[in-house]
Amino acid sequence: MEIIESRFLGFCNGVNYAYNLANKILNEKNEVYLLKELVHNKDVNSELREKGLEIVDEISRIPDNVTLITPAHGISLEEEDLAKKKRLKIIKATCPLVTKSLILGKKILKDGKDLIIIGEKNHQEIKYLYSYLKGSKTYLIDIDDEIPKIKGKVGVIIQTTQSYEFYEEMKKKIKSINNDVEFFDTLCNESLLRQKEVYEIAKKVDLLLVIGGKNSSNTKRLYEIGVKLIKTYQIENENEIKKDWFNGVKVVGIISGTSTPIKTIQNIKKKCLELQ
C-alpha cells in the first residue's frame, strides 16, 4: 500500500507559537493554569497536562496569584477581567492571526464604520473577537443568518479557520444588499493551503485520512472538502483506524489539521502499513 502525504502536516505557526510558549512557561513556573484548551487537539492538551499544566473550564476554579496561559484562540474580555480580579499573571498564547483580526476589527469601528464578523458563534475565536468588538455597530453572522442591510460604510472580517469557498459565498450575500463594503481577508493562509491540497491529493488516492481534533474547525474544513471527492475519514489518532476501511485500497492520502502533532501522524502511518 502506498501512502501519499500532504506537503503541509503538523502544527501551523500559530499553534507552534502557543505550544512552545506553554512549554517554556511550564519549565519556568509552578502552578500554571490553562483555560479550556490550548488548541483543539486532545493529545496536545493531554501531553501538557502530564507536564504539570492545570486545565480548567472556568476562571473561578483558578487560585489567586498564579499563572494563566490563554488558549491559542484567545479568551473573552469578560474572562480576562475575571482573571485580573484574581491577580493572575496572564500569558497570552493567542495566535498572531487572531490578534490581527481583533486589531482590524477595532480599527474598522474606530474609523466610524459598521463591523460584520463572519464565523461560528460557538467557536472560541469568535467568542474572543465578539467580546471585545460587540456593540450597536457590530454584527455577528454565520451561513444561515440574515444579512444586515447597513446604510453607511461597512468593514468585514472572518473567522481565520473558515474556507475560501464559504468566504466568497458570504461576500456575495453581503455585497448584494450593502453598497459600501470593505472586506479584510483574515483567513489563515496555512489552513487555505491545506484545503487546496485536499483537492490535489484526492485525485491520486483511493482513501483519504484527515487527522485532527473532532472539535477543530480547520480540520472540519478539510474533511468537508475530502468527503465530497473521495472516501474520507476524520480521525484523531491511530486507535480510531478500522481495518475494513482499507479493503481494495492501494493508495492512501494523509493530511492533517493545524494542531495535529507530527508524532500522531507518524503513528497513523505506521498503523496503516501494518494493516496492508
GROMACS .gro file of C-alpha atoms in nm:
model
  276
    1MET     CA    1   0.000   0.000   0.000
    2GLU     CA    2   0.129   0.342  -0.096
    3ILE     CA    3   0.087   0.645   0.130
    4ILE     CA    4   0.080   0.996  -0.013
    5GLU     CA    5   0.136   1.267   0.246
    6SER     CA    6   0.033   1.628   0.220
    7ARG     CA    7   0.313   1.881   0.191
    8PHE     CA    8   0.153   2.058   0.487
    9LEU     CA    9   0.147   1.846   0.803
   10GLY     CA   10   0.177   1.913   1.174
   11PHE     CA   11   0.148   2.243   1.357
   12CYS     CA   12   0.089   2.574   1.186
   13ASN     CA   13   0.288   2.878   1.301
   14GLY     CA   14   0.016   2.991   1.542
   15VAL     CA   15  -0.014   2.652   1.714
   16ASN     CA   16   0.364   2.616   1.722
   17TYR     CA   17   0.387   2.955   1.894
   18ALA     CA   18   0.127   2.861   2.157
   19TYR     CA   19   0.277   2.515   2.217
   20ASN     CA   20   0.634   2.641   2.258
   21LEU     CA   21   0.521   2.924   2.484
   22ALA     CA   22   0.324   2.685   2.706
   23ASN     CA   23   0.626   2.455   2.741
   24LYS     CA   24   0.853   2.749   2.820
   25ILE     CA   25   0.622   2.873   3.097
   26LEU     CA   26   0.589   2.521   3.241
   27ASN     CA   27   0.968   2.499   3.265
   28GLU     CA   28   0.991   2.836   3.440
   29LYS     CA   29   0.698   2.842   3.681
   30ASN     CA   30   0.495   2.634   3.922
   31GLU     CA   31   0.115   2.643   3.939
   32VAL     CA   32   0.042   2.714   3.574
   33TYR     CA   33  -0.320   2.705   3.459
   34LEU     CA   34  -0.487   2.692   3.118
   35LEU     CA   35  -0.845   2.791   3.048
   36LYS     CA   36  -1.024   2.519   2.843
   37GLU     CA   37  -0.780   2.405   2.570
   38LEU     CA   38  -0.453   2.537   2.436
   39VAL     CA   39  -0.551   2.405   2.091
   40HIS     CA   40  -0.827   2.181   1.959
   41ASN     CA   41  -0.632   1.857   1.994
   42LYS     CA   42  -0.673   1.612   2.283
   43ASP     CA   43  -0.324   1.464   2.251
   44VAL     CA   44  -0.157   1.805   2.277
   45ASN     CA   45  -0.363   1.908   2.579
   46SER     CA   46  -0.304   1.571   2.749
   47GLU     CA   47   0.071   1.600   2.695
   48LEU     CA   48   0.077   1.944   2.857
   49ARG     CA   49  -0.136   1.820   3.146
   50GLU     CA   50   0.118   1.542   3.208
   51LYS     CA   51   0.389   1.809   3.224
   52GLY     CA   52   0.203   1.981   3.506
   53LEU     CA   53  -0.038   2.217   3.332
   54GLU     CA   54  -0.367   2.251   3.520
   55ILE     CA   55  -0.656   2.272   3.272
   56VAL     CA   56  -0.986   2.418   3.396
   57ASP     CA   57  -1.317   2.520   3.238
   58GLU     CA   58  -1.377   2.838   3.439
   59ILE     CA   59  -1.165   3.121   3.578
   60SER     CA   60  -1.339   3.075   3.915
   61ARG     CA   61  -1.161   2.740   3.958
   62ILE     CA   62  -0.816   2.901   3.943
   63PRO     CA   63  -0.649   3.013   4.271
   64ASP     CA   64  -0.546   3.377   4.307
   65ASN     CA   65  -0.195   3.497   4.217
   66VAL     CA   66  -0.094   3.210   3.986
   67THR     CA   67  -0.009   3.198   3.615
   68LEU     CA   68  -0.276   3.165   3.345
   69ILE     CA   69  -0.198   3.071   2.984
   70THR     CA   70  -0.467   3.169   2.735
   71PRO     CA   71  -0.578   2.935   2.454
   72ALA     CA   72  -0.446   2.991   2.101
   73HIS     CA   73  -0.795   3.118   2.011
   74GLY     CA   74  -0.792   3.374   2.294
   75ILE     CA   75  -1.014   3.430   2.597
   76SER     CA   76  -1.309   3.665   2.615
   77LEU     CA   77  -1.288   4.015   2.759
   78GLU     CA   78  -1.513   3.904   3.045
   79GLU     CA   79  -1.283   3.612   3.126
   80GLU     CA   80  -0.977   3.836   3.115
   81ASP     CA   81  -1.143   4.082   3.353
   82LEU     CA   82  -1.214   3.798   3.598
   83ALA     CA   83  -0.852   3.683   3.569
   84LYS     CA   84  -0.729   4.033   3.653
   85LYS     CA   85  -0.956   4.048   3.959
   86LYS     CA   86  -0.790   3.727   4.081
   87ARG     CA   87  -0.449   3.889   4.017
   88LEU     CA   88  -0.347   3.616   3.775
   89LYS     CA   89  -0.032   3.659   3.567
   90ILE     CA   90  -0.178   3.629   3.217
   91ILE     CA   91   0.043   3.476   2.947
   92LYS     CA   92  -0.121   3.528   2.608
   93ALA     CA   93  -0.068   3.237   2.369
   94THR     CA   94  -0.321   3.381   2.124
   95CYS     CA   95  -0.246   3.310   1.758
   96PRO     CA   96  -0.098   3.625   1.596
   97LEU     CA   97  -0.353   3.598   1.313
   98VAL     CA   98  -0.641   3.605   1.560
   99THR     CA   99  -0.484   3.906   1.731
  100LYS     CA  100  -0.456   4.071   1.389
  101SER     CA  101  -0.830   4.016   1.335
  102LEU     CA  102  -0.903   4.189   1.665
  103ILE     CA  103  -0.682   4.486   1.573
  104LEU     CA  104  -0.855   4.517   1.235
  105GLY     CA  105  -1.199   4.498   1.397
  106LYS     CA  106  -1.112   4.776   1.640
  107LYS     CA  107  -0.979   4.993   1.357
  108ILE     CA  108  -1.294   4.943   1.150
  109LEU     CA  109  -1.508   5.063   1.441
  110LYS     CA  110  -1.270   5.347   1.525
  111ASP     CA  111  -1.297   5.467   1.164
  112GLY     CA  112  -1.673   5.503   1.214
  113LYS     CA  113  -1.775   5.202   1.006
  114ASP     CA  114  -2.012   4.924   1.098
  115LEU     CA  115  -1.843   4.587   1.151
  116ILE     CA  116  -1.956   4.245   1.028
  117ILE     CA  117  -1.785   3.941   1.180
  118ILE     CA  118  -1.839   3.615   0.989
  119GLY     CA  119  -1.796   3.291   1.182
  120GLU     CA  120  -1.930   3.012   1.401
  121LYS     CA  121  -2.087   3.174   1.705
  122ASN     CA  122  -1.980   2.896   1.942
  123HIS     CA  123  -1.618   2.887   1.823
  124GLN     CA  124  -1.368   3.016   2.081
  125GLU     CA  125  -1.206   3.255   1.833
  126ILE     CA  126  -1.539   3.421   1.753
  127LYS     CA  127  -1.634   3.441   2.122
  128TYR     CA  128  -1.300   3.611   2.185
  129LEU     CA  129  -1.337   3.862   1.900
  130TYR     CA  130  -1.701   3.943   1.965
  131SER     CA  131  -1.643   4.002   2.337
  132TYR     CA  132  -1.407   4.289   2.251
  133LEU     CA  133  -1.591   4.420   1.945
  134LYS     CA  134  -1.960   4.386   2.032
  135GLY     CA  135  -2.180   4.693   2.027
  136SER     CA  136  -2.453   4.870   1.833
  137LYS     CA  137  -2.241   4.883   1.516
  138THR     CA  138  -2.121   4.520   1.524
  139TYR     CA  139  -2.298   4.227   1.357
  140LEU     CA  140  -2.205   3.860   1.403
  141ILE     CA  141  -2.331   3.633   1.126
  142ASP     CA  142  -2.298   3.271   1.011
  143ILE     CA  143  -2.406   3.095   0.693
  144ASP     CA  144  -2.780   3.076   0.771
  145ASP     CA  145  -2.818   3.418   0.933
  146GLU     CA  146  -2.997   3.709   0.772
  147ILE     CA  147  -2.751   3.957   0.624
  148PRO     CA  148  -2.789   4.303   0.781
  149LYS     CA  149  -2.865   4.594   0.545
  150ILE     CA  150  -2.644   4.881   0.658
  151LYS     CA  151  -2.672   5.239   0.530
  152GLY     CA  152  -2.316   5.354   0.594
  153LYS     CA  153  -1.968   5.214   0.539
  154VAL     CA  154  -1.905   4.854   0.641
  155GLY     CA  155  -1.590   4.656   0.722
  156VAL     CA  156  -1.590   4.275   0.725
  157ILE     CA  157  -1.362   4.023   0.897
  158ILE     CA  158  -1.394   3.643   0.902
  159GLN     CA  159  -1.300   3.358   1.136
  160THR     CA  160  -0.945   3.256   1.043
  161THR     CA  161  -1.025   2.885   1.004
  162GLN     CA  162  -1.314   2.915   0.759
  163SER     CA  163  -1.288   2.805   0.396
  164TYR     CA  164  -1.224   3.024   0.094
  165GLU     CA  165  -1.547   2.899  -0.070
  166PHE     CA  166  -1.752   2.991   0.236
  167TYR     CA  167  -1.595   3.337   0.248
  168GLU     CA  168  -1.667   3.400  -0.121
  169GLU     CA  169  -2.029   3.292  -0.072
  170MET     CA  170  -2.072   3.526   0.224
  171LYS     CA  171  -1.906   3.813   0.037
  172LYS     CA  172  -2.160   3.780  -0.245
  173LYS     CA  173  -2.450   3.782   0.001
  174ILE     CA  174  -2.319   4.087   0.187
  175LYS     CA  175  -2.242   4.284  -0.132
  176SER     CA  176  -2.587   4.205  -0.274
  177ILE     CA  177  -2.758   4.431  -0.018
  178ASN     CA  178  -2.478   4.662   0.102
  179ASN     CA  179  -2.311   4.917  -0.124
  180ASP     CA  180  -2.006   5.049   0.061
  181VAL     CA  181  -1.828   4.738   0.191
  182GLU     CA  182  -1.460   4.669   0.251
  183PHE     CA  183  -1.354   4.308   0.309
  184PHE     CA  184  -1.045   4.235   0.517
  185ASP     CA  185  -0.907   3.891   0.437
  186THR     CA  186  -0.838   3.742   0.780
  187LEU     CA  187  -0.839   3.378   0.665
  188CYS     CA  188  -0.541   3.170   0.779
  189ASN     CA  189  -0.319   3.107   0.476
  190GLU     CA  190  -0.184   2.781   0.621
  191SER     CA  191  -0.539   2.649   0.653
  192LEU     CA  192  -0.614   2.753   0.294
  193LEU     CA  193  -0.303   2.575   0.163
  194ARG     CA  194  -0.418   2.254   0.330
  195GLN     CA  195  -0.768   2.295   0.187
  196LYS     CA  196  -0.624   2.328  -0.165
  197GLU     CA  197  -0.402   2.027  -0.101
  198VAL     CA  198  -0.707   1.807  -0.036
  199TYR     CA  199  -0.820   1.862  -0.397
  200GLU     CA  200  -0.478   1.757  -0.529
  201ILE     CA  201  -0.435   1.451  -0.309
  202ALA     CA  202  -0.790   1.328  -0.376
  203LYS     CA  203  -0.701   1.285  -0.745
  204LYS     CA  204  -0.426   1.035  -0.658
  205VAL     CA  205  -0.568   0.817  -0.379
  206ASP     CA  206  -0.839   0.561  -0.302
  207LEU     CA  207  -0.883   0.672   0.059
  208LEU     CA  208  -0.810   0.996   0.244
  209LEU     CA  209  -0.738   1.021   0.617
  210VAL     CA  210  -0.790   1.367   0.768
  211ILE     CA  211  -0.610   1.383   1.103
  212GLY     CA  212  -0.715   1.627   1.372
  213GLY     CA  213  -0.935   1.703   1.670
  214LYS     CA  214  -1.308   1.644   1.635
  215ASN     CA  215  -1.370   2.000   1.757
  216SER     CA  216  -1.106   2.153   1.528
  217SER     CA  217  -1.268   2.393   1.283
  218ASN     CA  218  -0.983   2.386   1.030
  219THR     CA  219  -0.976   2.003   1.037
  220LYS     CA  220  -1.351   2.000   0.981
  221ARG     CA  221  -1.299   2.211   0.666
  222LEU     CA  222  -1.053   1.952   0.529
  223TYR     CA  223  -1.296   1.669   0.594
  224GLU     CA  224  -1.587   1.858   0.435
  225ILE     CA  225  -1.385   1.901   0.115
  226GLY     CA  226  -1.247   1.547   0.112
  227VAL     CA  227  -1.573   1.363   0.168
  228LYS     CA  228  -1.718   1.523  -0.148
  229LEU     CA  229  -1.428   1.393  -0.357
  230ILE     CA  230  -1.318   1.053  -0.225
  231LYS     CA  231  -1.378   0.805   0.058
  232THR     CA  232  -1.265   1.010   0.358
  233TYR     CA  233  -1.239   0.956   0.733
  234GLN     CA  234  -1.151   1.207   1.004
  235ILE     CA  235  -0.953   1.058   1.292
  236GLU     CA  236  -0.774   1.195   1.597
  237ASN     CA  237  -0.519   0.915   1.636
  238GLU     CA  238  -0.425   0.563   1.522
  239ASN     CA  239  -0.666   0.396   1.767
  240GLU     CA  240  -0.963   0.503   1.555
  241ILE     CA  241  -0.843   0.331   1.237
  242LYS     CA  242  -1.052   0.032   1.121
  243LYS     CA  243  -0.907  -0.247   0.909
  244ASP     CA  244  -1.207  -0.276   0.677
  245TRP     CA  245  -1.152   0.082   0.555
  246PHE     CA  246  -0.859  -0.047   0.351
  247ASN     CA  247  -1.034  -0.325   0.159
  248GLY     CA  248  -0.934  -0.281  -0.205
  249VAL     CA  249  -0.734   0.032  -0.123
  250LYS     CA  250  -0.396   0.068  -0.294
  251VAL     CA  251  -0.316   0.434  -0.223
  252VAL     CA  252  -0.392   0.624   0.099
  253GLY     CA  253  -0.370   1.001   0.135
  254ILE     CA  254  -0.286   1.170   0.465
  255ILE     CA  255  -0.344   1.532   0.559
  256SER     CA  256  -0.369   1.697   0.900
  257GLY     CA  257  -0.529   1.992   1.071
  258THR     CA  258  -0.304   2.267   1.200
  259SER     CA  259  -0.297   2.146   1.563
  260THR     CA  260  -0.203   1.783   1.494
  261PRO     CA  261   0.140   1.673   1.626
  262ILE     CA  262   0.384   1.508   1.385
  263LYS     CA  263   0.413   1.215   1.629
  264THR     CA  264   0.042   1.141   1.587
  265ILE     CA  265   0.078   1.144   1.208
  266GLN     CA  266   0.375   0.906   1.225
  267ASN     CA  267   0.177   0.664   1.445
  268ILE     CA  268  -0.109   0.667   1.194
  269LYS     CA  269   0.125   0.598   0.901
  270LYS     CA  270   0.274   0.305   1.093
  271LYS     CA  271  -0.072   0.162   1.169
  272CYS     CA  272  -0.177   0.192   0.803
  273LEU     CA  273   0.128   0.000   0.686
  274GLU     CA  274   0.068  -0.271   0.946
  275LEU     CA  275  -0.283  -0.324   0.806
  276GLN     CA  276  -0.182  -0.366   0.443
   0.00000   0.00000   0.00000
